[in-house]
Every structure is written in structure tokens, then in C-alpha cells.
């Protein structure tokens, strides 16, 4: 019966001075041999790998327990123990492997060792635990004294009250005269004395699937798509009975049925349609007013309460309106990238300069060269090619014709594709995109502080609009595209079903995300519900029930008009004059510049004529003067 390893934790409390000052009667000894017999019988069933001992300092210092008990124990379980002596609140979570057995040697519920045991076993209180109770009585024959008899059983009752409060479910209590007590926690706590007919197989009962009608309380608050309330079935099918819908709500209610517990329907308090106040729920669980809540949440909000096994993994992201399409009048510009347009404009002047330099000096004309360059770029055959005598110029025009052919066909092909399917539009993805678009982002009140702690830019935070959850639901669930919204992955997957049949969605997820975070039920730490809930959640995922409940929840929400299926109508809009806006702009600028050039030419021509007239007048005056002198 050897162990793979053994751990003896001699937990020494920090109340040494107080214990020595108090003159209390000696604790009544428990039969060590009987304790070891019980431990041996249990070990044969479960084959423990570790033993953990929490020993009251009073027992360790003022009795022979440390000598007698451990001497007999190590003889029964021959192994080299690892003995750790600690005087702090070190937790054993992550330190122990299963199966392990914890033994708490105590003198009562108020013994300092009990507090250290509860802290040390935090997170692993589901391990099998034996409480060995050494009562402090005035006489050895306690059963002859009614006062001592009542004190003994009052001490046992208080111990079990403490055990239930700290959620040590798999436990056994041993005390003087070989008395053994177990407890049945469901539906209400009962203490049973099994001294006369004990059986090691019944010490640690598995209640994970039979809570015997144990009553579970949890308020219902609106939190689409996780929890929402229905007064009856969809479309009148089935019996009209109030019930809870939503993925988390359905999972919770079916879990309650699975473990044969009862849901307290008095929690249908008339506030089922009010938006969830997550801070209030967490506070109630922290204050022990609630064991668990069916309203699950994403773990972005740090809290001191416990949490269930994850029912999902969520990212926290920003959903933003989808930019559907480029305006039709931008197609002409978007056919080529900006640098292509710049290159083409440069090419016109470059070609014009080349044509001008290649033309004989007597026939050079810069305006004609510029016009020929433009014609070549847009595949208009230049008439001058038939008049030029130079083979060099003709070869140059052939090259320009080929280049114009390719450019024109590429442009026409791109335009045809734009008219067939709208080009993609740059979407809002990053923090800078949100700042540039000046898009207000609606977030929950508690999320603002979390975002501030993540050091987002001040310009970005200035666009945040903190609101209550109810206010956000009104806008976000109906896809009001005046805002962007904070959202978790499960909500987005649910709400985006509304735009399943749209060619282009109304909203999309940006790349502004935090996470991942666990999606969990808020629950008390070390709750007796945690282990059964974990097994149920794992089974629900394995059998695909979560996906089914998600589909059912959407159908329920659709029936209640919380969501809608957005149907997109295909209306073919013919091209209007707006489509040619770019051409109109170029044409008007062309008219403006050509008119300006025409005015300048006329002005230049007038100036030239005036100058010629002045020159002629000056020449005639000189001639007249010369003739007069000659005569």
C-alpha cells in the first residue's frame, strides 16, 4: 500500500501567543489506529497519490499526536515523506495532483487551522477531505455530562456549517469514540452518524448528477443573445409557459434539469426585460447573495469572484459600418491608381517634348506636338503621320500608337469590370482609420476605464461614447450605422446572421481588438456547482448542443422582433449624368483654360500688331526725315 508521494503540511498558525496565554482544557484524543484504518480502507478504493495534513498547532505542541499518529501512519504507508512547514496562506492549487486526500486535524470550527485550511485548499476544495475533530471537553466521559454531550454535538454541527459554507463537499468527519459523521448536502444539509454501520464506499458520494431538488436562485436579465425572457413558445407551439431563451439561458436551465435541481421561479420578478447590470450581479455573488448567475459574461472585466468552465472564448472588438461602394462618379478616377495618372500626365508632356525635338526646326510647333501626344495616348490616329516626310517620325508614331492601344484597352477593361461589380472601398480597420473618419464609438460604461488602461491615443478616446448597456442594445442590435460599437465575438456571430442575405453587409468587425477572454458564468469560488457544470458544458459542446441552442435563440429573438433578417432588393439604377462628373470637371476646366489661352493669344496678337505698327511708324518717320535732309 505504498504511495507514489506523500506531503505532510504542518500548518502553523500565527496565534502562538494567544494560545499559550489561554488556559484551555486538553483536547480529547481520537483513536489513531481507527483513523489509520479508515484512511487505509479509503486508500484501497481511490489509490491516493498525495496526503496533505493540516494540523492544529495546539495538537502539534500540546499533545503526542505528532509522534504517535505520524509514527503509525508512516508504518502503514511506508514512503519517504516530503514535509513542508509553512506559516502563510500558500494555496495548494496547482501543487497537488489527483487523487489526493486531505486530513485536517482540528479542535473546532474556530481553530486557526481551519482558516488556513480553507485558504490553502482554495481552488481544490473538491478533493476528498477527512476532518478529524479533537473536541475540548471538561471530562473524558462526556456522555455522562449533558453539557459536554451538547457541546460535542454543537461543535460537530458548527463544523459542518463551516464545511458547507466553505464548499468542502467530499468530506468525512471523525471524532472521539470512533464516531464517524457524513453529510448529505441536498436538498438541505443533513448530518448523519454512520458509526455503527460505516462503509468506506459511502463516505464520498457523487452528487454531481442528483441534487435531489436542490433550489438554485438566479435572476433573469435581458442580455441578447445570451439570456432573454419569453412568456410562451414561438408561434403558439406547445404549452404557454414563461421560460428563458438565449444560449447561456438555455444551457443554464437544462443544466439545472440535468443535475435534478430546481430553479426558483420566484426569480421571475418582473424585471426580466431590463438590461443586464453586470456590476450588480458580480457584487451579489461577491456578497454571497447569489451562488451563480445564468447571465454569462466575457472575462475582460476583472473580478474577485469565481468563474465557471468557459462556454466560449471571445475577443473584444469594435464593429464599424461597412463602406458599401465607391460613388459612381469616382469610377473614372479609380480605374487607374494615382501614380498611373501622374505617369500618364508626365508622359504627355514628355512625348510632346520628344515630338517637338524630333521635328525639323522650320516646322516645329509646340501646341501641335502637345496635341499629337494626347491623341497618341488615347489612341486617336494623328493626321500628321501622313504628312511628315521623316521615317523617324513615322516610326515614333507607330510606337505611340501601340502604347495608346494598350493603355486605352486596359482602361476600358477596368471600367467594364467596375460597371459589372463595384470596386472595393478602403474599410475602417485601425485606430487611425477611426480617427480619420471621426466615427463615434459607443461603448459600455465599464469598458471606458478598461480602454483607458490600454493606452489608446487621446484622439481615439475622444470619440468614445460611454453609455448604459440598455442604450447600447437599442442602437447596436438594430444596426444603427451612425456609430461604431464595442462587441464580443459571440454577440457578433449572433447579430451578423441578420445580414446573411445581403450582398454587402451593413457592419463588419475592425482589427481593433483585445483578447482573447473566457466567456463564463459568474459563480462563487469553489462552488459545489462548478464541477458538475464543467462536465455538462463539455458534454454540451461534444454533442453540438451549443450550436443548436444558438440557432434556437436566434429563432426566438426573430419571433420577438429583437432581430430581423435584412432582405436586400436588387434595383438596377441606370447611369446618370453624375457618373460623368469627372468628365464634366475636365471639360469645364478645359473650356476655362482654352478660353484663357484664347484670350492670351488675342492679347498677344494685339500686342504684336501694336508693336509692328509702332515699328512701321518709326521706320516711316526715319525715312521721311532722311528725305527731308536730302532735299
PDB file of N, CA and C in Angstrom, residues 510-587:
ATOM      1  N   UNK A 510     -13.767  45.393 -37.156  1.00  0.00           N
ATOM      2  CA  UNK A 510     -12.477  46.020 -37.460  1.00  0.00           C
ATOM      3  C   UNK A 510     -11.350  45.189 -36.858  1.00  0.00           C
ATOM      4  N   UNK A 511     -10.142  45.651 -37.049  1.00  0.00           N
ATOM      5  CA  UNK A 511      -8.983  44.968 -36.479  1.00  0.00           C
ATOM      6  C   UNK A 511      -8.630  45.497 -35.089  1.00  0.00           C
ATOM      7  N   UNK A 512      -9.478  46.371 -34.559  1.00  0.00           N
ATOM      8  CA  UNK A 512      -9.248  46.915 -33.212  1.00  0.00           C
ATOM      9  C   UNK A 512      -9.844  45.928 -32.215  1.00  0.00           C
ATOM     10  N   UNK A 513      -9.017  45.079 -31.660  1.00  0.00           N
ATOM     11  CA  UNK A 513      -9.494  44.005 -30.791  1.00  0.00           C
ATOM     12  C   UNK A 513      -8.598  43.862 -29.573  1.00  0.00           C
ATOM     13  N   UNK A 514      -9.163  43.302 -28.520  1.00  0.00           N
ATOM     14  CA  UNK A 514      -8.422  42.879 -27.333  1.00  0.00           C
ATOM     15  C   UNK A 514      -8.859  41.459 -27.003  1.00  0.00           C
ATOM     16  N   UNK A 515      -7.957  40.704 -26.420  1.00  0.00           N
ATOM     17  CA  UNK A 515      -8.339  39.350 -26.042  1.00  0.00           C
ATOM     18  C   UNK A 515      -7.288  38.348 -26.466  1.00  0.00           C
ATOM     19  N   UNK A 516      -7.634  37.057 -26.416  1.00  0.00           N
ATOM     20  CA  UNK A 516      -8.963  36.503 -26.124  1.00  0.00           C
ATOM     21  C   UNK A 516      -9.267  36.449 -24.635  1.00  0.00           C
ATOM     22  N   UNK A 517     -10.574  36.393 -24.325  1.00  0.00           N
ATOM     23  CA  UNK A 517     -11.061  36.282 -22.959  1.00  0.00           C
ATOM     24  C   UNK A 517     -12.035  35.111 -22.880  1.00  0.00           C
ATOM     25  N   UNK A 518     -12.094  34.494 -21.672  1.00  0.00           N
ATOM     26  CA  UNK A 518     -13.049  33.409 -21.469  1.00  0.00           C
ATOM     27  C   UNK A 518     -14.462  33.958 -21.330  1.00  0.00           C
ATOM     28  N   UNK A 519     -15.403  33.248 -21.906  1.00  0.00           N
ATOM     29  CA  UNK A 519     -16.821  33.534 -21.739  1.00  0.00           C
ATOM     30  C   UNK A 519     -17.352  32.563 -20.680  1.00  0.00           C
ATOM     31  N   UNK A 520     -17.743  33.077 -19.514  1.00  0.00           N
ATOM     32  CA  UNK A 520     -18.009  32.229 -18.347  1.00  0.00           C
ATOM     33  C   UNK A 520     -19.276  32.674 -17.630  1.00  0.00           C
ATOM     34  N   UNK A 521     -19.751  31.788 -16.754  1.00  0.00           N
ATOM     35  CA  UNK A 521     -20.806  32.148 -15.814  1.00  0.00           C
ATOM     36  C   UNK A 521     -20.148  32.680 -14.532  1.00  0.00           C
ATOM     37  N   UNK A 522     -20.660  33.771 -13.976  1.00  0.00           N
ATOM     38  CA  UNK A 522     -20.157  34.202 -12.660  1.00  0.00           C
ATOM     39  C   UNK A 522     -20.671  33.251 -11.583  1.00  0.00           C
ATOM     40  N   UNK A 523     -19.771  32.818 -10.715  1.00  0.00           N
ATOM     41  CA  UNK A 523     -20.105  31.801  -9.724  1.00  0.00           C
ATOM     42  C   UNK A 523     -19.220  32.020  -8.500  1.00  0.00           C
ATOM     43  N   UNK A 524     -19.675  31.587  -7.345  1.00  0.00           N
ATOM     44  CA  UNK A 524     -18.848  31.707  -6.151  1.00  0.00           C
ATOM     45  C   UNK A 524     -17.609  30.824  -6.281  1.00  0.00           C
ATOM     46  N   UNK A 525     -16.522  31.241  -5.659  1.00  0.00           N
ATOM     47  CA  UNK A 525     -15.297  30.450  -5.695  1.00  0.00           C
ATOM     48  C   UNK A 525     -15.509  29.116  -4.987  1.00  0.00           C
ATOM     49  N   UNK A 526     -14.941  28.061  -5.572  1.00  0.00           N
ATOM     50  CA  UNK A 526     -15.026  26.703  -5.019  1.00  0.00           C
ATOM     51  C   UNK A 526     -16.468  26.238  -4.850  1.00  0.00           C
ATOM     52  N   UNK A 527     -17.349  26.712  -5.703  1.00  0.00           N
ATOM     53  CA  UNK A 527     -18.754  26.336  -5.598  1.00  0.00           C
ATOM     54  C   UNK A 527     -18.953  24.844  -5.886  1.00  0.00           C
ATOM     55  N   UNK A 528     -19.906  24.242  -5.185  1.00  0.00           N
ATOM     56  CA  UNK A 528     -20.228  22.832  -5.427  1.00  0.00           C
ATOM     57  C   UNK A 528     -20.873  22.640  -6.791  1.00  0.00           C
ATOM     58  N   UNK A 529     -21.299  23.738  -7.434  1.00  0.00           N
ATOM     59  CA  UNK A 529     -21.885  23.648  -8.772  1.00  0.00           C
ATOM     60  C   UNK A 529     -20.827  23.641  -9.874  1.00  0.00           C
ATOM     61  N   UNK A 530     -19.601  24.016  -9.549  1.00  0.00           N
ATOM     62  CA  UNK A 530     -18.581  24.225 -10.577  1.00  0.00           C
ATOM     63  C   UNK A 530     -18.228  22.935 -11.309  1.00  0.00           C
ATOM     64  N   UNK A 531     -18.004  21.852 -10.563  1.00  0.00           N
ATOM     65  CA  UNK A 531     -17.576  20.601 -11.195  1.00  0.00           C
ATOM     66  C   UNK A 531     -18.677  19.998 -12.057  1.00  0.00           C
ATOM     67  N   UNK A 532     -19.929  19.871 -11.554  1.00  0.00           N
ATOM     68  CA  UNK A 532     -20.987  19.359 -12.440  1.00  0.00           C
ATOM     69  C   UNK A 532     -21.224  20.250 -13.657  1.00  0.00           C
ATOM     70  N   UNK A 533     -21.129  21.570 -13.472  1.00  0.00           N
ATOM     71  CA  UNK A 533     -21.327  22.478 -14.597  1.00  0.00           C
ATOM     72  C   UNK A 533     -20.232  22.300 -15.640  1.00  0.00           C
ATOM     73  N   UNK A 534     -19.002  22.084 -15.204  1.00  0.00           N
ATOM     74  CA  UNK A 534     -17.903  21.859 -16.144  1.00  0.00           C
ATOM     75  C   UNK A 534     -18.156  20.615 -16.986  1.00  0.00           C
ATOM     76  N   UNK A 535     -18.562  19.538 -16.346  1.00  0.00           N
ATOM     77  CA  UNK A 535     -18.816  18.299 -17.083  1.00  0.00           C
ATOM     78  C   UNK A 535     -19.983  18.480 -18.055  1.00  0.00           C
ATOM     79  N   UNK A 536     -20.996  19.216 -17.641  1.00  0.00           N
ATOM     80  CA  UNK A 536     -22.152  19.422 -18.514  1.00  0.00           C
ATOM     81  C   UNK A 536     -21.784  20.288 -19.716  1.00  0.00           C
ATOM     82  N   UNK A 537     -21.008  21.344 -19.493  1.00  0.00           N
ATOM     83  CA  UNK A 537     -20.604  22.220 -20.601  1.00  0.00           C
ATOM     84  C   UNK A 537     -19.774  21.445 -21.622  1.00  0.00           C
ATOM     85  N   UNK A 538     -18.852  20.624 -21.134  1.00  0.00           N
ATOM     86  CA  UNK A 538     -18.031  19.825 -22.050  1.00  0.00           C
ATOM     87  C   UNK A 538     -18.889  18.860 -22.865  1.00  0.00           C
ATOM     88  N   UNK A 539     -19.865  18.229 -22.205  1.00  0.00           N
ATOM     89  CA  UNK A 539     -20.746  17.312 -22.926  1.00  0.00           C
ATOM     90  C   UNK A 539     -21.606  18.068 -23.947  1.00  0.00           C
ATOM     91  N   UNK A 540     -22.083  19.266 -23.577  1.00  0.00           N
ATOM     92  CA  UNK A 540     -22.920  20.052 -24.487  1.00  0.00           C
ATOM     93  C   UNK A 540     -22.158  20.417 -25.751  1.00  0.00           C
ATOM     94  N   UNK A 541     -20.890  20.743 -25.621  1.00  0.00           N
ATOM     95  CA  UNK A 541     -20.086  21.062 -26.801  1.00  0.00           C
ATOM     96  C   UNK A 541     -19.828  19.816 -27.637  1.00  0.00           C
ATOM     97  N   UNK A 542     -19.551  18.695 -26.973  1.00  0.00           N
ATOM     98  CA  UNK A 542     -19.261  17.464 -27.720  1.00  0.00           C
ATOM     99  C   UNK A 542     -20.451  16.998 -28.544  1.00  0.00           C
ATOM    100  N   UNK A 543     -21.661  17.190 -28.030  1.00  0.00           N
ATOM    101  CA  UNK A 543     -22.857  16.740 -28.736  1.00  0.00           C
ATOM    102  C   UNK A 543     -23.451  17.817 -29.644  1.00  0.00           C
ATOM    103  N   UNK A 544     -22.788  18.965 -29.757  1.00  0.00           N
ATOM    104  CA  UNK A 544     -23.261  20.017 -30.653  1.00  0.00           C
ATOM    105  C   UNK A 544     -24.478  20.764 -30.155  1.00  0.00           C
ATOM    106  N   UNK A 545     -24.775  20.650 -28.851  1.00  0.00           N
ATOM    107  CA  UNK A 545     -25.967  21.303 -28.325  1.00  0.00           C
ATOM    108  C   UNK A 545     -25.849  22.822 -28.312  1.00  0.00           C
ATOM    109  N   UNK A 546     -24.631  23.330 -28.108  1.00  0.00           N
ATOM    110  CA  UNK A 546     -24.446  24.779 -28.036  1.00  0.00           C
ATOM    111  C   UNK A 546     -24.794  25.425 -29.377  1.00  0.00           C
ATOM    112  N   UNK A 547     -24.385  24.786 -30.474  1.00  0.00           N
ATOM    113  CA  UNK A 547     -24.730  25.310 -31.804  1.00  0.00           C
ATOM    114  C   UNK A 547     -26.239  25.266 -32.029  1.00  0.00           C
ATOM    115  N   UNK A 548     -26.868  24.192 -31.565  1.00  0.00           N
ATOM    116  CA  UNK A 548     -28.321  24.072 -31.715  1.00  0.00           C
ATOM    117  C   UNK A 548     -29.039  25.141 -30.901  1.00  0.00           C
ATOM    118  N   UNK A 549     -28.605  25.354 -29.669  1.00  0.00           N
ATOM    119  CA  UNK A 549     -29.230  26.373 -28.828  1.00  0.00           C
ATOM    120  C   UNK A 549     -29.020  27.770 -29.403  1.00  0.00           C
ATOM    121  N   UNK A 550     -27.890  27.977 -30.041  1.00  0.00           N
ATOM    122  CA  UNK A 550     -27.644  29.273 -30.667  1.00  0.00           C
ATOM    123  C   UNK A 550     -28.636  29.526 -31.805  1.00  0.00           C
ATOM    124  N   UNK A 551     -28.901  28.487 -32.606  1.00  0.00           N
ATOM    125  CA  UNK A 551     -29.877  28.620 -33.691  1.00  0.00           C
ATOM    126  C   UNK A 551     -31.282  28.846 -33.123  1.00  0.00           C
ATOM    127  N   UNK A 552     -31.610  28.129 -32.064  1.00  0.00           N
ATOM    128  CA  UNK A 552     -32.920  28.312 -31.422  1.00  0.00           C
ATOM    129  C   UNK A 552     -33.056  29.717 -30.838  1.00  0.00           C
ATOM    130  N   UNK A 553     -31.995  30.199 -30.227  1.00  0.00           N
ATOM    131  CA  UNK A 553     -32.039  31.536 -29.638  1.00  0.00           C
ATOM    132  C   UNK A 553     -32.282  32.591 -30.703  1.00  0.00           C
ATOM    133  N   UNK A 554     -31.676  32.428 -31.891  1.00  0.00           N
ATOM    134  CA  UNK A 554     -31.908  33.406 -32.960  1.00  0.00           C
ATOM    135  C   UNK A 554     -33.355  33.340 -33.451  1.00  0.00           C
ATOM    136  N   UNK A 555     -33.892  32.127 -33.550  1.00  0.00           N
ATOM    137  CA  UNK A 555     -35.293  31.997 -33.967  1.00  0.00           C
ATOM    138  C   UNK A 555     -36.226  32.658 -32.949  1.00  0.00           C
ATOM    139  N   UNK A 556     -35.914  32.479 -31.659  1.00  0.00           N
ATOM    140  CA  UNK A 556     -36.726  33.124 -30.616  1.00  0.00           C
ATOM    141  C   UNK A 556     -36.618  34.644 -30.699  1.00  0.00           C
ATOM    142  N   UNK A 557     -35.402  35.137 -30.879  1.00  0.00           N
ATOM    143  CA  UNK A 557     -35.196  36.587 -30.963  1.00  0.00           C
ATOM    144  C   UNK A 557     -35.877  37.162 -32.205  1.00  0.00           C
ATOM    145  N   UNK A 558     -35.882  36.388 -33.294  1.00  0.00           N
ATOM    146  CA  UNK A 558     -36.560  36.820 -34.517  1.00  0.00           C
ATOM    147  C   UNK A 558     -38.063  36.897 -34.284  1.00  0.00           C
ATOM    148  N   UNK A 559     -38.600  35.924 -33.570  1.00  0.00           N
ATOM    149  CA  UNK A 559     -40.034  35.902 -33.264  1.00  0.00           C
ATOM    150  C   UNK A 559     -40.426  37.093 -32.386  1.00  0.00           C
ATOM    151  N   UNK A 560     -39.535  37.484 -31.474  1.00  0.00           N
ATOM    152  CA  UNK A 560     -39.822  38.598 -30.564  1.00  0.00           C
ATOM    153  C   UNK A 560     -39.444  39.955 -31.157  1.00  0.00           C
ATOM    154  N   UNK A 561     -38.996  39.976 -32.418  1.00  0.00           N
ATOM    155  CA  UNK A 561     -38.584  41.214 -33.102  1.00  0.00           C
ATOM    156  C   UNK A 561     -37.375  41.879 -32.462  1.00  0.00           C
ATOM    157  N   UNK A 562     -36.575  41.093 -31.744  1.00  0.00           N
ATOM    158  CA  UNK A 562     -35.315  41.642 -31.241  1.00  0.00           C
ATOM    159  C   UNK A 562     -34.298  41.778 -32.372  1.00  0.00           C
ATOM    160  N   UNK A 563     -34.425  40.910 -33.374  1.00  0.00           N
ATOM    161  CA  UNK A 563     -33.561  40.965 -34.557  1.00  0.00           C
ATOM    162  C   UNK A 563     -34.443  40.815 -35.790  1.00  0.00           C
ATOM    163  N   UNK A 564     -33.894  41.116 -36.948  1.00  0.00           N
ATOM    164  CA  UNK A 564     -34.608  40.952 -38.221  1.00  0.00           C
ATOM    165  C   UNK A 564     -33.646  40.401 -39.263  1.00  0.00           C
ATOM    166  N   UNK A 565     -34.214  39.722 -40.234  1.00  0.00           N
ATOM    167  CA  UNK A 565     -33.426  39.297 -41.389  1.00  0.00           C
ATOM    168  C   UNK A 565     -33.534  40.405 -42.434  1.00  0.00           C
ATOM    169  N   UNK A 566     -32.416  41.017 -42.735  1.00  0.00           N
ATOM    170  CA  UNK A 566     -32.400  42.146 -43.666  1.00  0.00           C
ATOM    171  C   UNK A 566     -32.377  41.604 -45.091  1.00  0.00           C
ATOM    172  N   UNK A 567     -33.425  41.901 -45.850  1.00  0.00           N
ATOM    173  CA  UNK A 567     -33.536  41.451 -47.241  1.00  0.00           C
ATOM    174  C   UNK A 567     -33.167  42.611 -48.146  1.00  0.00           C
ATOM    175  N   UNK A 568     -32.240  42.349 -49.032  1.00  0.00           N
ATOM    176  CA  UNK A 568     -31.741  43.401 -49.927  1.00  0.00           C
ATOM    177  C   UNK A 568     -32.439  43.291 -51.275  1.00  0.00           C
ATOM    178  N   UNK A 569     -33.022  44.380 -51.749  1.00  0.00           N
ATOM    179  CA  UNK A 569     -33.689  44.403 -53.051  1.00  0.00           C
ATOM    180  C   UNK A 569     -32.698  44.854 -54.125  1.00  0.00           C
ATOM    181  N   UNK A 570     -32.680  44.092 -55.206  1.00  0.00           N
ATOM    182  CA  UNK A 570     -31.785  44.418 -56.335  1.00  0.00           C
ATOM    183  C   UNK A 570     -32.477  45.395 -57.269  1.00  0.00           C
ATOM    184  N   UNK A 571     -32.164  46.653 -57.131  1.00  0.00           N
ATOM    185  CA  UNK A 571     -32.706  47.692 -58.007  1.00  0.00           C
ATOM    186  C   UNK A 571     -31.598  48.179 -58.935  1.00  0.00           C
ATOM    187  N   UNK A 572     -31.815  48.008 -60.237  1.00  0.00           N
ATOM    188  CA  UNK A 572     -30.813  48.423 -61.213  1.00  0.00           C
ATOM    189  C   UNK A 572     -30.994  49.905 -61.504  1.00  0.00           C
ATOM    190  N   UNK A 573     -30.019  50.684 -61.144  1.00  0.00           N
ATOM    191  CA  UNK A 573     -30.089  52.129 -61.332  1.00  0.00           C
ATOM    192  C   UNK A 573     -29.304  52.493 -62.582  1.00  0.00           C
ATOM    193  N   UNK A 574     -29.952  53.086 -63.596  1.00  0.00           N
ATOM    194  CA  UNK A 574     -29.213  53.468 -64.811  1.00  0.00           C
ATOM    195  C   UNK A 574     -28.232  54.591 -64.516  1.00  0.00           C
ATOM    196  N   UNK A 575     -27.221  54.648 -65.354  1.00  0.00           N
ATOM    197  CA  UNK A 575     -26.224  55.697 -65.179  1.00  0.00           C
ATOM    198  C   UNK A 575     -26.842  57.064 -65.435  1.00  0.00           C
ATOM    199  N   UNK A 576     -26.497  58.005 -64.616  1.00  0.00           N
ATOM    200  CA  UNK A 576     -26.972  59.380 -64.780  1.00  0.00           C
ATOM    201  C   UNK A 576     -25.803  60.266 -65.166  1.00  0.00           C
ATOM    202  N   UNK A 577     -26.093  61.532 -65.334  1.00  0.00           N
ATOM    203  CA  UNK A 577     -25.027  62.472 -65.685  1.00  0.00           C
ATOM    204  C   UNK A 577     -23.991  62.586 -64.575  1.00  0.00           C
ATOM    205  N   UNK A 578     -24.402  62.199 -63.366  1.00  0.00           N
ATOM    206  CA  UNK A 578     -23.453  62.244 -62.246  1.00  0.00           C
ATOM    207  C   UNK A 578     -22.272  61.320 -62.495  1.00  0.00           C
ATOM    208  N   UNK A 579     -22.550  60.198 -63.196  1.00  0.00           N
ATOM    209  CA  UNK A 579     -21.488  59.250 -63.496  1.00  0.00           C
ATOM    210  C   UNK A 579     -20.355  59.917 -64.262  1.00  0.00           C
ATOM    211  N   UNK A 580     -20.681  60.913 -65.084  1.00  0.00           N
ATOM    212  CA  UNK A 580     -19.683  61.576 -65.923  1.00  0.00           C
ATOM    213  C   UNK A 580     -19.153  62.848 -65.256  1.00  0.00           C
ATOM    214  N   UNK A 581     -19.267  62.904 -63.943  1.00  0.00           N
ATOM    215  CA  UNK A 581     -18.849  64.117 -63.243  1.00  0.00           C
ATOM    216  C   UNK A 581     -17.388  64.444 -63.519  1.00  0.00           C
ATOM    217  N   UNK A 582     -16.543  63.403 -63.500  1.00  0.00           N
ATOM    218  CA  UNK A 582     -15.118  63.649 -63.746  1.00  0.00           C
ATOM    219  C   UNK A 582     -14.891  64.227 -65.134  1.00  0.00           C
ATOM    220  N   UNK A 583     -15.648  63.704 -66.126  1.00  0.00           N
ATOM    221  CA  UNK A 583     -15.500  64.221 -67.487  1.00  0.00           C
ATOM    222  C   UNK A 583     -15.975  65.667 -67.560  1.00  0.00           C
ATOM    223  N   UNK A 584     -17.108  65.927 -66.877  1.00  0.00           N
ATOM    224  CA  UNK A 584     -17.603  67.304 -66.874  1.00  0.00           C
ATOM    225  C   UNK A 584     -16.588  68.249 -66.246  1.00  0.00           C
ATOM    226  N   UNK A 585     -15.959  67.809 -65.171  1.00  0.00           N
ATOM    227  CA  UNK A 585     -14.976  68.664 -64.497  1.00  0.00           C
ATOM    228  C   UNK A 585     -13.801  68.956 -65.425  1.00  0.00           C
ATOM    229  N   UNK A 586     -13.297  67.860 -66.085  1.00  0.00           N
ATOM    230  CA  UNK A 586     -12.183  68.045 -67.019  1.00  0.00           C
ATOM    231  C   UNK A 586     -12.604  68.958 -68.174  1.00  0.00           C
ATOM    232  N   UNK A 587     -13.827  68.762 -68.667  1.00  0.00           N
ATOM    233  CA  UNK A 587     -14.315  69.563 -69.798  1.00  0.00           C
ATOM    234  C   UNK A 587     -14.425  71.038 -69.425  1.00  0.00           C
TER     235      UNK A 587
END
